[in-house]
Each structure stands twice: as C-alpha cells, then as structure tokens.
Amino acid sequence: LIPHKHVTLRVSVKAQSGDPDIFICNRHINPNLNEHTWKSQGTGDDTVTIHPDDPMFYPGAFYIGIYSVYDSSFQLCARYVRQRVKATQMEVLEGDGFVQVRDRLGEADLRRRFCRNGAGFLEQLESPRSLHLTPRQTSPSQSPSRGPHRVPYR
C-alpha cells in the first residue's frame, strides 16, 4: 500500500532458477501479461521502478504478479523510497501581503462576474490569470455593476 504520491516504488525479482517476469498494476488485483500497468520481462533478474511523476502512479494498493514460462524459484523484493518535496521559491512581498491578496481576490471576482454574465467568457477561460476588460471599462476597480462611473473605451 503506497501512502502518498511522493514515493518511488521499486520491485525486483532475483531469479534462483528459471526466468520469472514482473507485472504490476494499481487497477487489477491479478496483474498478468494482458492486464498490467508496468512490467519487466527481461532474461534473469528483473526490476521495475515507478517514479512519482509517472502519469499512472497514484497512492493506494499496487498488485504484483510474477509469471514464468517454466518452473521458477525467485526472491521478490518490493520497497518504496520517500522523495523529498522541493518547495518553490516564494515571492517576497513588501508589507504584510494584505494588499496583494486583496488585489488578487478583486481580479478573481471580476473574472467571475465576467464569466457569470457571459462577457469575455472564452478570453477569461483561455487566460485565467490575465484581466480582460470590456470596452466600457478602463480599470479593474470599475466593475460592471457600478453604473454611472464607467468611462468609454479609447
């Protein structure tokens, strides 16, 4: 059972006799040649390494199937290694940050009102962080519902 997304899973089979192959799946409880997500079918010892950036990797149960054409004996080792999560560089803000948060919330609220009324919906959808003003507004502080304070577009 993999507890969270920030791990690398490594499954290895050391063949003592025969040629065992590894099949791993996180969707089917009996992974095999036809139903598997990851596999290793090399000759002799096999290893499958699943990294957290794999699009099919998600936390939960992982099922392992070992198959061989002929009788085999083997040693199975499965382990996961926790990955360090790297935090991105934080933007240094001057002051207490309240002004920046208030401005961002105001922009988001303006985009929400545009989308609710259908004005500029596609433009807002394609670039959700940019502000598209309607031709009748000159700044984000003038919302469509403020009436007589609108200035014509130049």
PDB file of C-alpha atoms in Angstrom:
ATOM      1  CA  LEU A   1       0.000   0.000   0.000  1.00  0.00           C
ATOM      2  CA  ILE A   2       1.575   3.284  -1.130  1.00  0.00           C
ATOM      3  CA  PRO A   3       0.647   6.045   1.364  1.00  0.00           C
ATOM      4  CA  HIS A   4       1.138   9.159  -0.789  1.00  0.00           C
ATOM      5  CA  LYS A   5       2.310  10.425  -4.175  1.00  0.00           C
ATOM      6  CA  HIS A   6       5.855  11.427  -3.162  1.00  0.00           C
ATOM      7  CA  VAL A   7       7.500   7.997  -3.249  1.00  0.00           C
ATOM      8  CA  THR A   8       9.399   5.882  -5.756  1.00  0.00           C
ATOM      9  CA  LEU A   9       8.354   2.226  -5.838  1.00  0.00           C
ATOM     10  CA  ARG A  10      10.950  -0.394  -6.757  1.00  0.00           C
ATOM     11  CA  VAL A  11      10.058  -4.038  -7.281  1.00  0.00           C
ATOM     12  CA  SER A  12      12.775  -6.542  -8.090  1.00  0.00           C
ATOM     13  CA  VAL A  13      12.911 -10.281  -8.667  1.00  0.00           C
ATOM     14  CA  LYS A  14      16.123 -12.209  -8.255  1.00  0.00           C
ATOM     15  CA  ALA A  15      15.858 -15.470 -10.176  1.00  0.00           C
ATOM     16  CA  GLN A  16      17.284 -18.513  -8.436  1.00  0.00           C
ATOM     17  CA  SER A  17      16.130 -20.754 -11.277  1.00  0.00           C
ATOM     18  CA  GLY A  18      14.037 -20.161 -14.383  1.00  0.00           C
ATOM     19  CA  ASP A  19      13.092 -16.757 -15.748  1.00  0.00           C
ATOM     20  CA  PRO A  20      10.385 -15.024 -13.665  1.00  0.00           C
ATOM     21  CA  ASP A  21       8.821 -11.809 -15.038  1.00  0.00           C
ATOM     22  CA  ILE A  22       7.226  -8.939 -13.089  1.00  0.00           C
ATOM     23  CA  PHE A  23       3.778  -7.495 -13.807  1.00  0.00           C
ATOM     24  CA  ILE A  24       2.476  -4.645 -11.634  1.00  0.00           C
ATOM     25  CA  CYS A  25      -0.905  -2.967 -11.657  1.00  0.00           C
ATOM     26  CA  ASN A  26      -2.785  -0.493  -9.476  1.00  0.00           C
ATOM     27  CA  ARG A  27      -6.184  -1.200 -11.105  1.00  0.00           C
ATOM     28  CA  HIS A  28      -6.466  -5.016 -11.336  1.00  0.00           C
ATOM     29  CA  ILE A  29      -5.810  -7.352  -8.428  1.00  0.00           C
ATOM     30  CA  ASN A  30      -4.265 -10.042 -10.647  1.00  0.00           C
ATOM     31  CA  PRO A  31      -1.774  -8.385 -12.999  1.00  0.00           C
ATOM     32  CA  ASN A  32      -0.647 -10.604 -15.855  1.00  0.00           C
ATOM     33  CA  LEU A  33       0.613 -10.478 -19.431  1.00  0.00           C
ATOM     34  CA  ASN A  34      -2.637  -8.908 -20.669  1.00  0.00           C
ATOM     35  CA  GLU A  35      -3.685  -6.719 -17.711  1.00  0.00           C
ATOM     36  CA  HIS A  36      -0.858  -4.719 -16.181  1.00  0.00           C
ATOM     37  CA  THR A  37       0.380  -1.151 -15.911  1.00  0.00           C
ATOM     38  CA  TRP A  38       4.118  -1.819 -15.589  1.00  0.00           C
ATOM     39  CA  LYS A  39       6.200  -4.868 -16.470  1.00  0.00           C
ATOM     40  CA  SER A  40       9.693  -6.235 -16.793  1.00  0.00           C
ATOM     41  CA  GLN A  41      10.195  -9.286 -18.972  1.00  0.00           C
ATOM     42  CA  GLY A  42      13.962  -9.388 -19.226  1.00  0.00           C
ATOM     43  CA  THR A  43      16.069 -12.504 -19.006  1.00  0.00           C
ATOM     44  CA  GLY A  44      17.190 -13.375 -15.493  1.00  0.00           C
ATOM     45  CA  ASP A  45      16.732 -10.793 -12.735  1.00  0.00           C
ATOM     46  CA  ASP A  46      14.089  -8.111 -13.344  1.00  0.00           C
ATOM     47  CA  THR A  47      13.399  -4.725 -11.761  1.00  0.00           C
ATOM     48  CA  VAL A  48      10.547  -2.266 -12.173  1.00  0.00           C
ATOM     49  CA  THR A  49      10.984   1.280 -10.854  1.00  0.00           C
ATOM     50  CA  ILE A  50       7.907   3.514 -10.710  1.00  0.00           C
ATOM     51  CA  HIS A  51       8.556   7.206 -10.170  1.00  0.00           C
ATOM     52  CA  PRO A  52       6.028   9.665  -8.704  1.00  0.00           C
ATOM     53  CA  ASP A  53       5.915  11.676 -11.951  1.00  0.00           C
ATOM     54  CA  ASP A  54       4.593   8.645 -13.870  1.00  0.00           C
ATOM     55  CA  PRO A  55       1.062   9.581 -15.062  1.00  0.00           C
ATOM     56  CA  MET A  56      -0.325   6.190 -13.976  1.00  0.00           C
ATOM     57  CA  PHE A  57       1.156   6.418 -10.475  1.00  0.00           C
ATOM     58  CA  TYR A  58      -1.215   7.278  -7.653  1.00  0.00           C
ATOM     59  CA  PRO A  59      -1.370   6.320  -3.956  1.00  0.00           C
ATOM     60  CA  GLY A  60      -3.128   3.129  -2.938  1.00  0.00           C
ATOM     61  CA  ALA A  61      -2.714  -0.590  -3.464  1.00  0.00           C
ATOM     62  CA  PHE A  62      -0.240  -1.943  -6.008  1.00  0.00           C
ATOM     63  CA  TYR A  63      -0.631  -5.556  -7.068  1.00  0.00           C
ATOM     64  CA  ILE A  64       2.359  -7.636  -8.160  1.00  0.00           C
ATOM     65  CA  GLY A  65       2.213 -10.724 -10.347  1.00  0.00           C
ATOM     66  CA  ILE A  66       5.197 -12.964 -11.056  1.00  0.00           C
ATOM     67  CA  TYR A  67       4.896 -15.280 -14.051  1.00  0.00           C
ATOM     68  CA  SER A  68       7.267 -17.613 -15.826  1.00  0.00           C
ATOM     69  CA  VAL A  69       7.013 -19.889 -18.847  1.00  0.00           C
ATOM     70  CA  TYR A  70       8.819 -22.675 -16.942  1.00  0.00           C
ATOM     71  CA  ASP A  71       9.012 -23.573 -13.264  1.00  0.00           C
ATOM     72  CA  SER A  72      10.978 -20.911 -11.427  1.00  0.00           C
ATOM     73  CA  SER A  73      12.157 -20.051  -7.983  1.00  0.00           C
ATOM     74  CA  PHE A  74      12.906 -16.468  -7.073  1.00  0.00           C
ATOM     75  CA  GLN A  75      13.273 -13.879  -4.368  1.00  0.00           C
ATOM     76  CA  LEU A  76      10.903 -10.890  -4.500  1.00  0.00           C
ATOM     77  CA  CYS A  77      11.746  -7.510  -3.001  1.00  0.00           C
ATOM     78  CA  ALA A  78       9.353  -4.559  -3.060  1.00  0.00           C
ATOM     79  CA  ARG A  79      10.091  -1.275  -1.354  1.00  0.00           C
ATOM     80  CA  TYR A  80       9.313   2.377  -1.639  1.00  0.00           C
ATOM     81  CA  VAL A  81      11.556   5.338  -1.000  1.00  0.00           C
ATOM     82  CA  ARG A  82      10.140   8.670   0.087  1.00  0.00           C
ATOM     83  CA  GLN A  83      11.066  11.569  -2.174  1.00  0.00           C
ATOM     84  CA  ARG A  84      11.944  14.989  -0.886  1.00  0.00           C
ATOM     85  CA  VAL A  85       9.381  17.572  -1.836  1.00  0.00           C
ATOM     86  CA  LYS A  86      11.024  20.736  -3.074  1.00  0.00           C
ATOM     87  CA  ALA A  87       9.204  23.938  -2.260  1.00  0.00           C
ATOM     88  CA  THR A  88       9.183  26.539  -4.991  1.00  0.00           C
ATOM     89  CA  GLN A  89      10.748  29.919  -4.392  1.00  0.00           C
ATOM     90  CA  MET A  90       8.300  32.129  -2.559  1.00  0.00           C
ATOM     91  CA  GLU A  91       7.681  35.601  -3.908  1.00  0.00           C
ATOM     92  CA  VAL A  92       8.996  38.199  -1.480  1.00  0.00           C
ATOM     93  CA  LEU A  93       6.249  40.661  -0.668  1.00  0.00           C
ATOM     94  CA  GLU A  94       6.662  44.021   0.942  1.00  0.00           C
ATOM     95  CA  GLY A  95       4.389  44.861   3.837  1.00  0.00           C
ATOM     96  CA  ASP A  96       2.016  42.333   5.324  1.00  0.00           C
ATOM     97  CA  GLY A  97       0.777  40.982   1.973  1.00  0.00           C
ATOM     98  CA  PHE A  98      -2.826  42.028   2.583  1.00  0.00           C
ATOM     99  CA  VAL A  99      -2.836  44.499  -0.314  1.00  0.00           C
ATOM    100  CA  GLN A 100      -1.600  41.877  -2.767  1.00  0.00           C
ATOM    101  CA  VAL A 101      -4.144  39.318  -1.573  1.00  0.00           C
ATOM    102  CA  ARG A 102      -6.949  41.877  -1.770  1.00  0.00           C
ATOM    103  CA  ASP A 103      -5.921  42.820  -5.331  1.00  0.00           C
ATOM    104  CA  ARG A 104      -5.768  39.188  -6.451  1.00  0.00           C
ATOM    105  CA  LEU A 105      -9.180  38.487  -4.925  1.00  0.00           C
ATOM    106  CA  GLY A 106     -10.575  41.555  -6.675  1.00  0.00           C
ATOM    107  CA  GLU A 107      -9.229  40.361 -10.030  1.00  0.00           C
ATOM    108  CA  ALA A 108     -10.667  36.894  -9.456  1.00  0.00           C
ATOM    109  CA  ASP A 109     -14.039  38.355  -8.501  1.00  0.00           C
ATOM    110  CA  LEU A 110     -14.068  40.494 -11.651  1.00  0.00           C
ATOM    111  CA  ARG A 111     -13.271  37.444 -13.808  1.00  0.00           C
ATOM    112  CA  ARG A 112     -16.043  35.536 -12.037  1.00  0.00           C
ATOM    113  CA  ARG A 113     -18.557  38.292 -12.808  1.00  0.00           C
ATOM    114  CA  PHE A 114     -17.450  38.433 -16.446  1.00  0.00           C
ATOM    115  CA  CYS A 115     -17.883  34.685 -16.783  1.00  0.00           C
ATOM    116  CA  ARG A 116     -21.231  34.666 -14.982  1.00  0.00           C
ATOM    117  CA  ASN A 117     -22.604  37.266 -17.384  1.00  0.00           C
ATOM    118  CA  GLY A 118     -21.013  35.618 -20.438  1.00  0.00           C
ATOM    119  CA  ALA A 119     -18.944  38.702 -21.311  1.00  0.00           C
ATOM    120  CA  GLY A 120     -15.457  37.659 -22.347  1.00  0.00           C
ATOM    121  CA  PHE A 121     -16.007  34.086 -21.189  1.00  0.00           C
ATOM    122  CA  LEU A 122     -13.672  32.442 -23.719  1.00  0.00           C
ATOM    123  CA  GLU A 123     -10.952  35.016 -23.145  1.00  0.00           C
ATOM    124  CA  GLN A 124     -11.196  34.531 -19.383  1.00  0.00           C
ATOM    125  CA  LEU A 125     -11.176  30.761 -19.806  1.00  0.00           C
ATOM    126  CA  GLU A 126      -8.090  30.759 -22.034  1.00  0.00           C
ATOM    127  CA  SER A 127      -6.047  33.021 -19.759  1.00  0.00           C
ATOM    128  CA  PRO A 128      -7.487  32.796 -16.256  1.00  0.00           C
ATOM    129  CA  ARG A 129      -4.819  34.999 -14.681  1.00  0.00           C
ATOM    130  CA  SER A 130      -4.954  37.850 -17.130  1.00  0.00           C
ATOM    131  CA  LEU A 131      -7.576  40.510 -16.878  1.00  0.00           C
ATOM    132  CA  HIS A 132      -9.659  41.260 -19.953  1.00  0.00           C
ATOM    133  CA  LEU A 133     -11.667  44.432 -19.612  1.00  0.00           C
ATOM    134  CA  THR A 134     -14.816  45.090 -21.548  1.00  0.00           C
ATOM    135  CA  PRO A 135     -14.621  48.108 -23.901  1.00  0.00           C
ATOM    136  CA  ARG A 136     -16.632  50.214 -21.427  1.00  0.00           C
ATOM    137  CA  GLN A 137     -14.193  49.783 -18.512  1.00  0.00           C
ATOM    138  CA  THR A 138     -10.796  51.353 -18.010  1.00  0.00           C
ATOM    139  CA  SER A 139      -9.546  49.614 -14.863  1.00  0.00           C
ATOM    140  CA  PRO A 140     -10.259  46.535 -12.756  1.00  0.00           C
ATOM    141  CA  SER A 141     -11.572  48.710  -9.929  1.00  0.00           C
ATOM    142  CA  GLN A 142     -14.544  49.719 -12.048  1.00  0.00           C
ATOM    143  CA  SER A 143     -16.846  46.738 -12.011  1.00  0.00           C
ATOM    144  CA  PRO A 144     -19.714  46.284 -14.485  1.00  0.00           C
ATOM    145  CA  SER A 145     -22.252  46.851 -11.715  1.00  0.00           C
ATOM    146  CA  ARG A 146     -21.069  50.297 -10.577  1.00  0.00           C
ATOM    147  CA  GLY A 147     -23.207  52.189 -13.084  1.00  0.00           C
ATOM    148  CA  PRO A 148     -22.519  55.871 -13.783  1.00  0.00           C
ATOM    149  CA  HIS A 149     -18.769  55.756 -13.075  1.00  0.00           C
ATOM    150  CA  ARG A 150     -17.966  53.942 -16.315  1.00  0.00           C
ATOM    151  CA  VAL A 151     -15.598  55.587 -18.761  1.00  0.00           C
ATOM    152  CA  PRO A 152     -15.834  54.825 -22.517  1.00  0.00           C
ATOM    153  CA  TYR A 153     -13.039  52.792 -24.081  1.00  0.00           C
ATOM    154  CA  ARG A 154     -10.489  54.849 -26.057  1.00  0.00           C
TER     155      ARG A 154
END
